C-alpha atoms as a printed R data frame, in Angstrom:
    type eleno elety resid chain resno       x       y       z
1   ATOM     1    CA   UNK     A     1  -9.457   0.833  22.422
2   ATOM     2    CA   UNK     A     2 -11.038   0.995  18.979
3   ATOM     3    CA   UNK     A     3 -14.362  -0.622  18.045
4   ATOM     4    CA   UNK     A     4 -12.491  -2.659  15.453
5   ATOM     5    CA   UNK     A     5 -10.200  -3.969  18.171
6   ATOM     6    CA   UNK     A     6 -13.092  -4.843  20.475
7   ATOM     7    CA   UNK     A     7 -14.791  -6.868  17.740
8   ATOM     8    CA   UNK     A     8 -11.592  -8.522  16.499
9   ATOM     9    CA   UNK     A     9 -11.612 -12.293  17.161
10  ATOM    10    CA   UNK     A    10  -7.896 -12.132  17.960
11  ATOM    11    CA   UNK     A    11  -8.300  -9.417  20.621
12  ATOM    12    CA   UNK     A    12 -11.480 -10.957  22.067
13  ATOM    13    CA   UNK     A    13  -9.716 -14.300  22.416
14  ATOM    14    CA   UNK     A    14  -6.870 -12.645  24.318
15  ATOM    15    CA   UNK     A    15  -9.222 -10.747  26.618
16  ATOM    16    CA   UNK     A    16 -11.266 -13.857  27.450
17  ATOM    17    CA   UNK     A    17  -8.466 -16.418  27.618
18  ATOM    18    CA   UNK     A    18  -7.943 -17.957  31.102
19  ATOM    19    CA   UNK     A    19  -4.767 -16.860  32.867
20  ATOM    20    CA   UNK     A    20  -2.281 -18.834  34.945
21  ATOM    21    CA   UNK     A    21  -0.739 -17.984  38.287
22  ATOM    22    CA   UNK     A    22   0.640 -14.536  39.021
23  ATOM    23    CA   UNK     A    23   4.324 -15.511  39.150
24  ATOM    24    CA   UNK     A    24   4.430 -16.824  35.561
25  ATOM    25    CA   UNK     A    25   1.943 -14.379  34.054
26  ATOM    26    CA   UNK     A    26   3.230 -11.604  31.802
27  ATOM    27    CA   UNK     A    27   0.919  -8.929  30.424
28  ATOM    28    CA   UNK     A    28   1.576  -6.767  27.365
29  ATOM    29    CA   UNK     A    29   0.666  -3.085  27.224
30  ATOM    30    CA   UNK     A    30   0.522  -1.915  23.611
31  ATOM    31    CA   UNK     A    31   0.881   1.616  22.224
32  ATOM    32    CA   UNK     A    32  -2.450   1.207  20.408
33  ATOM    33    CA   UNK     A    33  -4.850  -1.726  20.454
34  ATOM    34    CA   UNK     A    34  -5.757  -2.735  16.933
35  ATOM    35    CA   UNK     A    35  -6.843  -5.996  15.281
36  ATOM    36    CA   UNK     A    36  -3.944  -8.107  14.050
37  ATOM    37    CA   UNK     A    37  -4.170  -7.078  10.393
38  ATOM    38    CA   UNK     A    38  -4.324  -3.354  11.272
39  ATOM    39    CA   UNK     A    39  -1.667  -3.358  13.983
40  ATOM    40    CA   UNK     A    40   1.695  -1.661  13.651
41  ATOM    41    CA   UNK     A    41   4.366  -4.043  12.357
42  ATOM    42    CA   UNK     A    42   6.337  -3.878  15.609
43  ATOM    43    CA   UNK     A    43   3.233  -4.853  17.607
44  ATOM    44    CA   UNK     A    44   2.537  -7.821  15.348
45  ATOM    45    CA   UNK     A    45   6.143  -9.018  15.491
46  ATOM    46    CA   UNK     A    46   6.953  -8.285  19.135
47  ATOM    47    CA   UNK     A    47   3.597  -9.060  20.757
48  ATOM    48    CA   UNK     A    48   0.875 -10.792  18.750
49  ATOM    49    CA   UNK     A    49   3.186 -13.256  16.946
50  ATOM    50    CA   UNK     A    50   5.005 -14.210  20.160
51  ATOM    51    CA   UNK     A    51   2.178 -14.840  22.616
52  ATOM    52    CA   UNK     A    52   1.226 -18.312  21.355
53  ATOM    53    CA   UNK     A    53   4.799 -19.660  21.233
54  ATOM    54    CA   UNK     A    54   5.608 -18.090  24.622
55  ATOM    55    CA   UNK     A    55   2.634 -19.851  26.197
56  ATOM    56    CA   UNK     A    56   3.817 -23.122  24.658
57  ATOM    57    CA   UNK     A    57   7.162 -22.506  26.395
58  ATOM    58    CA   UNK     A    58   5.508 -22.059  29.795
59  ATOM    59    CA   UNK     A    59   5.380 -18.253  29.929
60  ATOM    60    CA   UNK     A    60   1.793 -17.082  30.307
61  ATOM    61    CA   UNK     A    61   1.844 -14.212  27.806
62  ATOM    62    CA   UNK     A    62  -1.279 -12.184  27.182
63  ATOM    63    CA   UNK     A    63  -2.773  -8.774  26.602
64  ATOM    64    CA   UNK     A    64  -2.571  -6.826  29.875
65  ATOM    65    CA   UNK     A    65  -5.821  -6.822  31.867
66  ATOM    66    CA   UNK     A    66  -6.010  -4.370  34.782
67  ATOM    67    CA   UNK     A    67  -8.087  -6.682  36.995
68  ATOM    68    CA   UNK     A    68  -5.419  -9.416  37.075
69  ATOM    69    CA   UNK     A    69  -2.108  -9.761  38.887
70  ATOM    70    CA   UNK     A    70   1.134 -10.130  36.943
71  ATOM    71    CA   UNK     A    71   4.715 -11.063  37.660
72  ATOM    72    CA   UNK     A    72   5.865  -8.732  34.891
73  ATOM    73    CA   UNK     A    73   4.306  -6.342  32.409
74  ATOM    74    CA   UNK     A    74   5.885  -5.616  29.024
75  ATOM    75    CA   UNK     A    75   5.328  -2.122  27.663
76  ATOM    76    CA   UNK     A    76   5.776  -2.650  23.931
77  ATOM    77    CA   UNK     A    77   6.933   0.721  22.579
78  ATOM    78    CA   UNK     A    78   4.499   2.254  25.074
79  ATOM    79    CA   UNK     A    79   5.855   5.123  27.192
80  ATOM    80    CA   UNK     A    80   3.361   7.974  26.924
81  ATOM    81    CA   UNK     A    81   2.311   9.710  30.182
82  ATOM    82    CA   UNK     A    82  -0.564   7.291  30.874
83  ATOM    83    CA   UNK     A    83   1.782   4.346  30.325
84  ATOM    84    CA   UNK     A    84   4.270   5.892  32.762
85  ATOM    85    CA   UNK     A    85   1.542   6.308  35.385
86  ATOM    86    CA   UNK     A    86   0.532   2.654  34.986
87  ATOM    87    CA   UNK     A    87   4.151   1.490  35.210
88  ATOM    88    CA   UNK     A    88   4.625   3.400  38.454
89  ATOM    89    CA   UNK     A    89   1.464   1.897  39.981
90  ATOM    90    CA   UNK     A    90   2.460  -1.617  38.975
91  ATOM    91    CA   UNK     A    91   6.025  -1.246  40.174
92  ATOM    92    CA   UNK     A    92   4.782  -0.050  43.562
93  ATOM    93    CA   UNK     A    93   3.003  -3.428  43.834
94  ATOM    94    CA   UNK     A    94   6.194  -5.342  43.076
95  ATOM    95    CA   UNK     A    95   5.467  -6.030  39.411
96  ATOM    96    CA   UNK     A    96   8.559  -6.115  37.171
97  ATOM    97    CA   UNK     A    97   8.441  -3.544  34.365
98  ATOM    98    CA   UNK     A    98   9.867  -4.507  30.969
99  ATOM    99    CA   UNK     A    99  10.121  -2.026  28.113
100 ATOM   100    CA   UNK     A   100  10.341  -3.396  24.568
101 ATOM   101    CA   UNK     A   101  11.802  -0.992  21.988
102 ATOM   102    CA   UNK     A   102  12.778  -1.250  18.332
103 ATOM   103    CA   UNK     A   103  13.861   2.394  17.887
104 ATOM   104    CA   UNK     A   104  16.835   4.511  18.951
105 ATOM   105    CA   UNK     A   105  15.196   7.336  20.893
106 ATOM   106    CA   UNK     A   106  18.466   8.414  22.498
107 ATOM   107    CA   UNK     A   107  19.785  10.211  19.409
108 ATOM   108    CA   UNK     A   108  17.512  12.952  18.103
109 ATOM   109    CA   UNK     A   109  15.755  12.373  14.786
110 ATOM   110    CA   UNK     A   110  13.227  15.038  13.726
111 ATOM   111    CA   UNK     A   111  10.906  12.490  12.157
112 ATOM   112    CA   UNK     A   112  11.156   9.274  14.156
113 ATOM   113    CA   UNK     A   113  12.813  10.267  17.462
114 ATOM   114    CA   UNK     A   114  11.522  13.791  18.158
115 ATOM   115    CA   UNK     A   115  12.309  15.615  21.369
116 ATOM   116    CA   UNK     A   116   8.950  14.933  23.048
117 ATOM   117    CA   UNK     A   117   9.438  11.165  22.680
118 ATOM   118    CA   UNK     A   118  12.969  11.386  24.030
119 ATOM   119    CA   UNK     A   119  11.704  13.296  27.092
120 ATOM   120    CA   UNK     A   120   8.922  10.753  27.648
121 ATOM   121    CA   UNK     A   121  11.393   7.883  27.460
122 ATOM   122    CA   UNK     A   122  13.735   9.605  29.913
123 ATOM   123    CA   UNK     A   123  10.884   9.483  32.446
124 ATOM   124    CA   UNK     A   124  10.005   5.851  31.685
125 ATOM   125    CA   UNK     A   125  13.490   4.341  31.890
126 ATOM   126    CA   UNK     A   126  13.938   4.872  35.678
127 ATOM   127    CA   UNK     A   127  10.736   2.838  36.187
128 ATOM   128    CA   UNK     A   128  12.057  -0.012  34.002
129 ATOM   129    CA   UNK     A   129  13.620  -3.211  35.355
130 ATOM   130    CA   UNK     A   130  14.647  -4.573  31.961
131 ATOM   131    CA   UNK     A   131  14.780  -3.361  28.389
132 ATOM   132    CA   UNK     A   132  14.349  -5.772  25.467
133 ATOM   133    CA   UNK     A   133  15.527  -4.368  22.135
134 ATOM   134    CA   UNK     A   134  15.441  -5.647  18.559
135 ATOM   135    CA   UNK     A   135  19.060  -5.185  17.431
136 ATOM   136    CA   UNK     A   136  22.622  -5.252  18.688
137 ATOM   137    CA   UNK     A   137  23.021  -1.574  17.859
138 ATOM   138    CA   UNK     A   138  20.086  -0.702  20.131
139 ATOM   139    CA   UNK     A   139  21.583  -2.872  22.859
140 ATOM   140    CA   UNK     A   140  24.734  -0.752  22.603
141 ATOM   141    CA   UNK     A   141  22.771   2.529  22.586
142 ATOM   142    CA   UNK     A   142  20.710   1.704  25.685
143 ATOM   143    CA   UNK     A   143  23.329  -0.192  27.691
144 ATOM   144    CA   UNK     A   144  23.733   1.314  31.159
145 ATOM   145    CA   UNK     A   145  20.439   3.197  31.106
146 ATOM   146    CA   UNK     A   146  18.476   0.392  32.824
147 ATOM   147    CA   UNK     A   147  19.592  -2.525  35.037
148 ATOM   148    CA   UNK     A   148  19.318  -5.088  32.229
149 ATOM   149    CA   UNK     A   149  19.326  -4.724  28.422
150 ATOM   150    CA   UNK     A   150  18.700  -7.814  26.288
151 ATOM   151    CA   UNK     A   151  18.649  -8.118  22.508
152 ATOM   152    CA   UNK     A   152  15.882 -10.263  21.036
153 ATOM   153    CA   UNK     A   153  15.532  -9.859  17.256
154 ATOM   154    CA   UNK     A   154  12.299  -9.344  15.373
155 ATOM   155    CA   UNK     A   155  10.854 -12.711  14.336
156 ATOM   156    CA   UNK     A   156  10.209 -13.690  10.727
157 ATOM   157    CA   UNK     A   157   7.253 -16.113  10.471
158 ATOM   158    CA   UNK     A   158   8.572 -18.835   8.152
159 ATOM   159    CA   UNK     A   159   5.047 -20.163   7.740
160 ATOM   160    CA   UNK     A   160   4.192 -17.145   5.603
161 ATOM   161    CA   UNK     A   161   6.385 -18.576   2.839
162 ATOM   162    CA   UNK     A   162   5.808 -22.330   2.440
163 ATOM   163    CA   UNK     A   163   7.565 -22.408  -0.925
164 ATOM   164    CA   UNK     A   164  10.650 -20.632  -2.222
165 ATOM   165    CA   UNK     A   165  10.882 -18.287  -5.189
166 ATOM   166    CA   UNK     A   166  11.800 -20.022  -8.448
167 ATOM   167    CA   UNK     A   167  14.386 -17.860 -10.193
168 ATOM   168    CA   UNK     A   168  14.640 -17.625 -13.971
169 ATOM   169    CA   UNK     A   169  15.351 -15.085 -16.687
170 ATOM   170    CA   UNK     A   170  17.367 -11.889 -16.964
171 ATOM   171    CA   UNK     A   171  14.815  -9.437 -18.410
172 ATOM   172    CA   UNK     A   172  11.718  -7.844 -16.917
173 ATOM   173    CA   UNK     A   173  12.761  -8.485 -13.318
174 ATOM   174    CA   UNK     A   174  11.275  -6.711 -10.295
175 ATOM   175    CA   UNK     A   175  13.375  -5.182  -7.526
176 ATOM   176    CA   UNK     A   176  11.128  -5.173  -4.464
177 ATOM   177    CA   UNK     A   177  11.088  -2.700  -1.572
178 ATOM   178    CA   UNK     A   178   8.807  -3.788   1.285
179 ATOM   179    CA   UNK     A   179   8.021  -1.399   4.139
180 ATOM   180    CA   UNK     A   180   6.125   1.698   5.181
181 ATOM   181    CA   UNK     A   181   5.511   4.214   2.401
182 ATOM   182    CA   UNK     A   182   6.936   7.101   4.443
183 ATOM   183    CA   UNK     A   183  10.288   5.306   4.569
184 ATOM   184    CA   UNK     A   184  10.283   4.243   0.919
185 ATOM   185    CA   UNK     A   185  11.789   7.570  -0.103
186 ATOM   186    CA   UNK     A   186  15.134   6.216   1.081
187 ATOM   187    CA   UNK     A   187  15.132   4.389  -2.250
188 ATOM   188    CA   UNK     A   188  15.716   7.778  -3.890
189 ATOM   189    CA   UNK     A   189  19.280   7.729  -2.519
190 ATOM   190    CA   UNK     A   190  20.097   5.129  -5.169
191 ATOM   191    CA   UNK     A   191  17.645   6.436  -7.786
192 ATOM   192    CA   UNK     A   192  20.349   7.074 -10.444
193 ATOM   193    CA   UNK     A   193  21.564   3.496 -10.043
194 ATOM   194    CA   UNK     A   194  18.044   2.105 -10.249
195 ATOM   195    CA   UNK     A   195  17.221   4.133 -13.347
196 ATOM   196    CA   UNK     A   196  20.331   2.863 -15.134
197 ATOM   197    CA   UNK     A   197  19.849  -0.749 -14.101
198 ATOM   198    CA   UNK     A   198  16.148  -0.740 -14.959
199 ATOM   199    CA   UNK     A   199  16.777   0.854 -18.357
200 ATOM   200    CA   UNK     A   200  19.537  -1.591 -19.257
201 ATOM   201    CA   UNK     A   201  17.681  -4.730 -18.175
202 ATOM   202    CA   UNK     A   202  13.987  -3.839 -18.583
203 ATOM   203    CA   UNK     A   203  13.535  -4.062 -14.798
204 ATOM   204    CA   UNK     A   204  11.135  -2.249 -12.484
205 ATOM   205    CA   UNK     A   205  10.980  -1.337  -8.791
206 ATOM   206    CA   UNK     A   206   8.068  -2.963  -6.967
207 ATOM   207    CA   UNK     A   207   6.884  -1.140  -3.834
208 ATOM   208    CA   UNK     A   208   4.985  -3.307  -1.334
209 ATOM   209    CA   UNK     A   209   3.664  -0.734   1.148
210 ATOM   210    CA   UNK     A   210   0.462   0.176   2.978
211 ATOM   211    CA   UNK     A   211  -0.046   2.935   0.384
212 ATOM   212    CA   UNK     A   212   1.610   4.032  -2.852
213 ATOM   213    CA   UNK     A   213   4.753   6.064  -2.001
214 ATOM   214    CA   UNK     A   214   4.497   7.758  -5.428
215 ATOM   215    CA   UNK     A   215   8.215   8.345  -5.824
216 ATOM   216    CA   UNK     A   216   9.041  10.330  -8.960
217 ATOM   217    CA   UNK     A   217  11.472   9.357 -11.659
218 ATOM   218    CA   UNK     A   218  11.532   5.596 -11.141
219 ATOM   219    CA   UNK     A   219  10.020   2.863 -13.315
220 ATOM   220    CA   UNK     A   220   7.872   1.338 -10.596
221 ATOM   221    CA   UNK     A   221   4.827  -0.691  -9.641
222 ATOM   222    CA   UNK     A   222   2.843  -0.768  -6.404
223 ATOM   223    CA   UNK     A   223   1.195  -3.589  -4.468
224 ATOM   224    CA   UNK     A   224  -0.692  -2.831  -1.269
225 ATOM   225    CA   UNK     A   225   0.850  -4.605   1.717
226 ATOM   226    CA   UNK     A   226  -1.195  -7.449   3.127
227 ATOM   227    CA   UNK     A   227   0.063 -10.201   5.393
228 ATOM   228    CA   UNK     A   228  -2.136 -12.668   3.525
229 ATOM   229    CA   UNK     A   229  -0.809 -11.752   0.090
230 ATOM   230    CA   UNK     A   230   2.835 -11.131   1.026
231 ATOM   231    CA   UNK     A   231   3.990 -14.508  -0.284
232 ATOM   232    CA   UNK     A   232   2.370 -13.777  -3.649
233 ATOM   233    CA   UNK     A   233   3.935 -10.298  -3.741
234 ATOM   234    CA   UNK     A   234   7.417 -11.692  -3.126
235 ATOM   235    CA   UNK     A   235   6.829 -14.510  -5.623
236 ATOM   236    CA   UNK     A   236   6.228 -11.788  -8.236
237 ATOM   237    CA   UNK     A   237   9.582 -10.171  -7.361
238 ATOM   238    CA   UNK     A   238  13.164 -11.237  -8.006
239 ATOM   239    CA   UNK     A   239  15.548  -9.190  -5.821
240 ATOM   240    CA   UNK     A   240  14.890  -7.369  -2.533
241 ATOM   241    CA   UNK     A   241  16.424  -3.925  -2.014
242 ATOM   242    CA   UNK     A   242  16.848  -2.121   1.317
243 ATOM   243    CA   UNK     A   243  18.789   1.152   1.006
244 ATOM   244    CA   UNK     A   244  19.217   3.236   4.170
245 ATOM   245    CA   UNK     A   245  20.691   6.637   4.960
246 ATOM   246    CA   UNK     A   246  23.190   5.528   7.598
247 ATOM   247    CA   UNK     A   247  24.182   9.082   8.484
248 ATOM   248    CA   UNK     A   248  21.012   9.003  10.624
249 ATOM   249    CA   UNK     A   249  21.553   7.124  13.924
250 ATOM   250    CA   UNK     A   250  17.884   6.095  13.773
251 ATOM   251    CA   UNK     A   251  18.606   3.903  10.751
252 ATOM   252    CA   UNK     A   252  21.578   2.181  12.381
253 ATOM   253    CA   UNK     A   253  19.291   0.624  14.991
254 ATOM   254    CA   UNK     A   254  17.010  -1.275  12.626
255 ATOM   255    CA   UNK     A   255  16.533  -4.996  13.071
256 ATOM   256    CA   UNK     A   256  17.243  -7.453  10.258
257 ATOM   257    CA   UNK     A   257  13.582  -7.970   9.370
258 ATOM   258    CA   UNK     A   258  13.736  -5.624   6.358
259 ATOM   259    CA   UNK     A   259  16.047  -8.060   4.557
260 ATOM   260    CA   UNK     A   260  15.107 -11.257   6.405
261 ATOM   261    CA   UNK     A   261  11.439 -11.175   5.403
262 ATOM   262    CA   UNK     A   262  12.073 -11.339   1.632
263 ATOM   263    CA   UNK     A   263  14.998 -13.709   2.221
264 ATOM   264    CA   UNK     A   264  12.566 -16.075   3.965
265 ATOM   265    CA   UNK     A   265  10.640 -16.163   0.677
266 ATOM   266    CA   UNK     A   266  13.790 -17.098  -1.238
267 ATOM   267    CA   UNK     A   267  14.753 -13.681  -2.597
268 ATOM   268    CA   UNK     A   268  18.353 -12.438  -2.584
269 ATOM   269    CA   UNK     A   269  18.679  -9.122  -0.753
270 ATOM   270    CA   UNK     A   270  20.846  -6.114  -1.574
271 ATOM   271    CA   UNK     A   271  21.078  -3.531   1.194
272 ATOM   272    CA   UNK     A   272  22.950  -0.755   2.924
273 ATOM   273    CA   UNK     A   273  25.311  -2.026   5.665
274 ATOM   274    CA   UNK     A   274  22.941  -1.733   8.629
275 ATOM   275    CA   UNK     A   275  24.743  -3.424  11.565
276 ATOM   276    CA   UNK     A   276  22.009  -6.041  12.058
277 ATOM   277    CA   UNK     A   277  22.387  -7.174   8.431
278 ATOM   278    CA   UNK     A   278  26.022  -8.163   9.015
279 ATOM   279    CA   UNK     A   279  26.448 -11.930   9.055
280 ATOM   280    CA   UNK     A   280  23.376 -12.533   6.890
281 ATOM   281    CA   UNK     A   281  23.493 -13.566   3.207
282 ATOM   282    CA   UNK     A   282  22.409 -10.050   2.158
283 ATOM   283    CA   UNK     A   283  24.800  -8.256  -0.216
284 ATOM   284    CA   UNK     A   284  25.818  -5.048   1.580
285 ATOM   285    CA   UNK     A   285  26.682  -2.004  -0.541
286 ATOM   286    CA   UNK     A   286  28.539   1.113   0.574
287 ATOM   287    CA   UNK     A   287  28.578   3.082  -2.689
288 ATOM   288    CA   UNK     A   288  26.611   3.573  -5.895
289 ATOM   289    CA   UNK     A   289  29.224   1.491  -7.687
290 ATOM   290    CA   UNK     A   290  28.695  -1.425  -5.310
291 ATOM   291    CA   UNK     A   291  24.911  -1.132  -5.661
292 ATOM   292    CA   UNK     A   292  25.091  -1.166  -9.446
293 ATOM   293    CA   UNK     A   293  27.535  -4.061  -9.505
294 ATOM   294    CA   UNK     A   294  25.482  -6.171  -7.075
295 ATOM   295    CA   UNK     A   295  22.164  -5.568  -8.825
296 ATOM   296    CA   UNK     A   296  23.588  -6.113 -12.294
297 ATOM   297    CA   UNK     A   297  25.329  -9.350 -11.352
298 ATOM   298    CA   UNK     A   298  22.155 -10.742  -9.779
299 ATOM   299    CA   UNK     A   299  19.960  -9.727 -12.697
300 ATOM   300    CA   UNK     A   300  22.271 -11.484 -15.153
301 ATOM   301    CA   UNK     A   301  22.715 -14.659 -13.077
302 ATOM   302    CA   UNK     A   302  19.528 -16.562 -12.124
303 ATOM   303    CA   UNK     A   303  21.587 -19.351 -10.547
304 ATOM   304    CA   UNK     A   304  23.268 -16.900  -8.187
305 ATOM   305    CA   UNK     A   305  19.879 -15.404  -7.310
306 ATOM   306    CA   UNK     A   306  18.649 -18.893  -6.490
307 ATOM   307    CA   UNK     A   307  21.730 -19.723  -4.406
308 ATOM   308    CA   UNK     A   308  21.567 -16.507  -2.374
309 ATOM   309    CA   UNK     A   309  17.804 -16.898  -2.024
310 ATOM   310    CA   UNK     A   310  18.243 -20.418  -0.666
311 ATOM   311    CA   UNK     A   311  20.941 -19.252   1.764
312 ATOM   312    CA   UNK     A   312  18.707 -16.422   2.945
313 ATOM   313    CA   UNK     A   313  15.803 -18.785   3.456
314 ATOM   314    CA   UNK     A   314  17.960 -21.062   5.621
315 ATOM   315    CA   UNK     A   315  19.262 -18.054   7.582
316 ATOM   316    CA   UNK     A   316  15.779 -16.670   8.269
317 ATOM   317    CA   UNK     A   317  14.438 -20.016   9.445
318 ATOM   318    CA   UNK     A   318  17.485 -20.886  11.559
319 ATOM   319    CA   UNK     A   319  17.977 -17.507  13.232
320 ATOM   320    CA   UNK     A   320  14.641 -15.671  13.135
321 ATOM   321    CA   UNK     A   321  11.702 -18.059  12.872
322 ATOM   322    CA   UNK     A   322   9.037 -17.330  15.488
323 ATOM   323    CA   UNK     A   323   9.765 -20.342  17.772
324 ATOM   324    CA   UNK     A   324  13.486 -19.469  17.784
325 ATOM   325    CA   UNK     A   325  12.857 -15.845  18.748
326 ATOM   326    CA   UNK     A   326  10.151 -16.822  21.258
327 ATOM   327    CA   UNK     A   327  12.665 -19.048  23.067
328 ATOM   328    CA   UNK     A   328  15.053 -16.100  23.385
329 ATOM   329    CA   UNK     A   329  12.227 -13.851  24.592
330 ATOM   330    CA   UNK     A   330  11.134 -16.472  27.129
331 ATOM   331    CA   UNK     A   331  14.684 -16.712  28.484
332 ATOM   332    CA   UNK     A   332  14.822 -12.929  28.876
333 ATOM   333    CA   UNK     A   333  11.485 -12.848  30.703
334 ATOM   334    CA   UNK     A   334  12.460 -15.685  33.038
335 ATOM   335    CA   UNK     A   335  15.537 -13.711  34.078
336 ATOM   336    CA   UNK     A   336  13.280 -10.767  34.916
337 ATOM   337    CA   UNK     A   337  10.832 -12.952  36.856
338 ATOM   338    CA   UNK     A   338  13.529 -14.534  39.030
339 ATOM   339    CA   UNK     A   339  13.225 -13.362  42.655
């Protein structure tokens, strides 16, 4: 545990908060304990953001404390050797073990699903009573490897975006990519398209990341990611882009949050056809020609941008707002806690 975490009001509140009875109490074990603003995105979305709403729904959700008894313990993307040892000790006491994953570790990926993580997960899965995953593709990948696999999507906090983007103009627009800098290089797959579109319409690519990805050959700007300033960053943008290399199984398992977050702010989204994006208002493109056509049509039509942005905002609130996702998570946990 870091000093920053120990002095974080959020973490201190969780450590000191009174707990309820053992049967309804669920503890969360995290891969790393950081203050809210410094935590990994998956920890914010699949732990910190859910605890309050889960408690309101009658599930006592909290940071795991070793001196308390629990009905179930959720290991959020936590399956290193010391996590495995803890899971085995808890399971021997009759505690239900839940593993929460947002990554396909079954199929090898040299960068995000290396062999050592796959081996560690192979040891953790036999100790797991239920697996909660963030997309339908991951549900398919992990089905049959544990007794129960449930899909609960990543939440999108609608409260981050109290007002919708106002769309106007056809020149000087910003195409926003929001995510980790290490993954921003996927934008290079459509770099020729972006260069043409930006040159023709005086547009730029806006990267909202934890650090500048410094991608060459693109007319771009950079804003440092901050939860507090995310609404302002999206308000300064016009169209969200989310290209993915779908030849990598890792990318097929992503949740919809990459497109749903900017859609919640009222931005239209143009993306690769990740399975979890299907059924959303995002425009899905399978070729450079489709990318160029989609971006060009949106740039030239503010009314269409506004209409798609409004549809995306409704979709994000209806399907992925925190209370909606918390209700699904609570239902999954209650199934695990049943005798």
